[in-house]
Short mmCIF file of C-alpha atoms in Angstrom, two decimals:
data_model
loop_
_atom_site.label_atom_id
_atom_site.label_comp_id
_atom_site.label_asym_id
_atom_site.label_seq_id
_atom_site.Cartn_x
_atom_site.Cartn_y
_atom_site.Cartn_z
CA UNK A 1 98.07 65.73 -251.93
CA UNK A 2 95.56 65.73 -249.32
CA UNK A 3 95.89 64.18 -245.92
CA UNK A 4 93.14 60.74 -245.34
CA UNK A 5 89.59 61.14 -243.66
CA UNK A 6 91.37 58.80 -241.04
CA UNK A 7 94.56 61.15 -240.69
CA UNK A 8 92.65 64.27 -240.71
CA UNK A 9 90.34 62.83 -237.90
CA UNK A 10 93.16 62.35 -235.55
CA UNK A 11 94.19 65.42 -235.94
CA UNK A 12 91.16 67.03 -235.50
CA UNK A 13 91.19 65.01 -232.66
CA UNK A 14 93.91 66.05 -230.82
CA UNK A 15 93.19 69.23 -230.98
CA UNK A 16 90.32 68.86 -228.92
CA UNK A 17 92.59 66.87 -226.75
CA UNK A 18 95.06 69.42 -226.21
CA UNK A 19 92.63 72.10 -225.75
CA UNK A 20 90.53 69.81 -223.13
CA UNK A 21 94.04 69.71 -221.36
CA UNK A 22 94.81 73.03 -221.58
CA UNK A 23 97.52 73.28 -223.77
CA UNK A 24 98.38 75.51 -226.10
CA UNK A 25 100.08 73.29 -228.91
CA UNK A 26 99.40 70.28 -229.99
CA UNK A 27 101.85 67.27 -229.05
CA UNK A 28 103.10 64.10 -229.55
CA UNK A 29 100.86 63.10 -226.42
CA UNK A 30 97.90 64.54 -228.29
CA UNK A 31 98.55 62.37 -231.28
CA UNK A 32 98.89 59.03 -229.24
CA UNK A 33 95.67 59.58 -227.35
CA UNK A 34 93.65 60.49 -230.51
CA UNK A 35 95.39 57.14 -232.01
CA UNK A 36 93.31 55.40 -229.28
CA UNK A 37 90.25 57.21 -229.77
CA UNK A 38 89.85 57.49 -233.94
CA UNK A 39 88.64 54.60 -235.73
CA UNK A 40 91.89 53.24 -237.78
CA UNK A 41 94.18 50.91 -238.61
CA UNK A 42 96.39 52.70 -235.95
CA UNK A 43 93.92 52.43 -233.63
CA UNK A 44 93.67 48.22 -234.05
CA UNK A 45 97.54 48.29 -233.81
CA UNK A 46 97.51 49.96 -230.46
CA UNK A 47 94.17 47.27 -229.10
CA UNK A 48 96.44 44.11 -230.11
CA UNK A 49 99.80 45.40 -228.25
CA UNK A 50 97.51 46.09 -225.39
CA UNK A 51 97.42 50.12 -225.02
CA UNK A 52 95.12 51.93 -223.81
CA UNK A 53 94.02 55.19 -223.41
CA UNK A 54 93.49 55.16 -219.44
CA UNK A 55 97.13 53.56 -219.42
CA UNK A 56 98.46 56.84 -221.42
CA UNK A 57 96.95 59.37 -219.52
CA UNK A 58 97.79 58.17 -215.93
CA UNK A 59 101.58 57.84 -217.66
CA UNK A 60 101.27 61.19 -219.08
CA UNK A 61 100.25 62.31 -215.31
CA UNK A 62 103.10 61.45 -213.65
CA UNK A 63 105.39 62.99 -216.46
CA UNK A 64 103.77 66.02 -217.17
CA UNK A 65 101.85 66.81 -213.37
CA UNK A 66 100.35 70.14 -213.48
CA UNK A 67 102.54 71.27 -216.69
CA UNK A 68 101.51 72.45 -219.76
CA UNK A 69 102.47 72.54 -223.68
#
């Protein structure tokens, strides 16, 4: 079996997330963000309970600060 177009685009996608953060591995943060950002079912759940991606990354700012993964 072979992963979806939509599953292998958001994880595609957060790779480039992680690497645009500077992080080594990819993470469960990386996977949330692409969720936002990749065109998906996913993506539509996320819109109707009201997250966003600005809303992650400030919340992933004050967790994380200056660390890395």
């Amino acid at each position: 079996p072979q992963p979806s177009g939509e599953c292998r685009n958001v994880l595609e996608t957060s790779a480039k997330i992680g690497a645009s953060m500077q992080d080594e591995f990819v993470s469960t943060e990386h996977l949330l963000l692409a969720l936002t950002q990749v065109n998906s079912s996913a993506k539509n759940l996320l819109q109707i309970a009201g997250v966003r991606e600005k809303d992650i990354l400030q919340a992933l700012q004050k967790v994380r600060g200056s660390a890395r993964v």
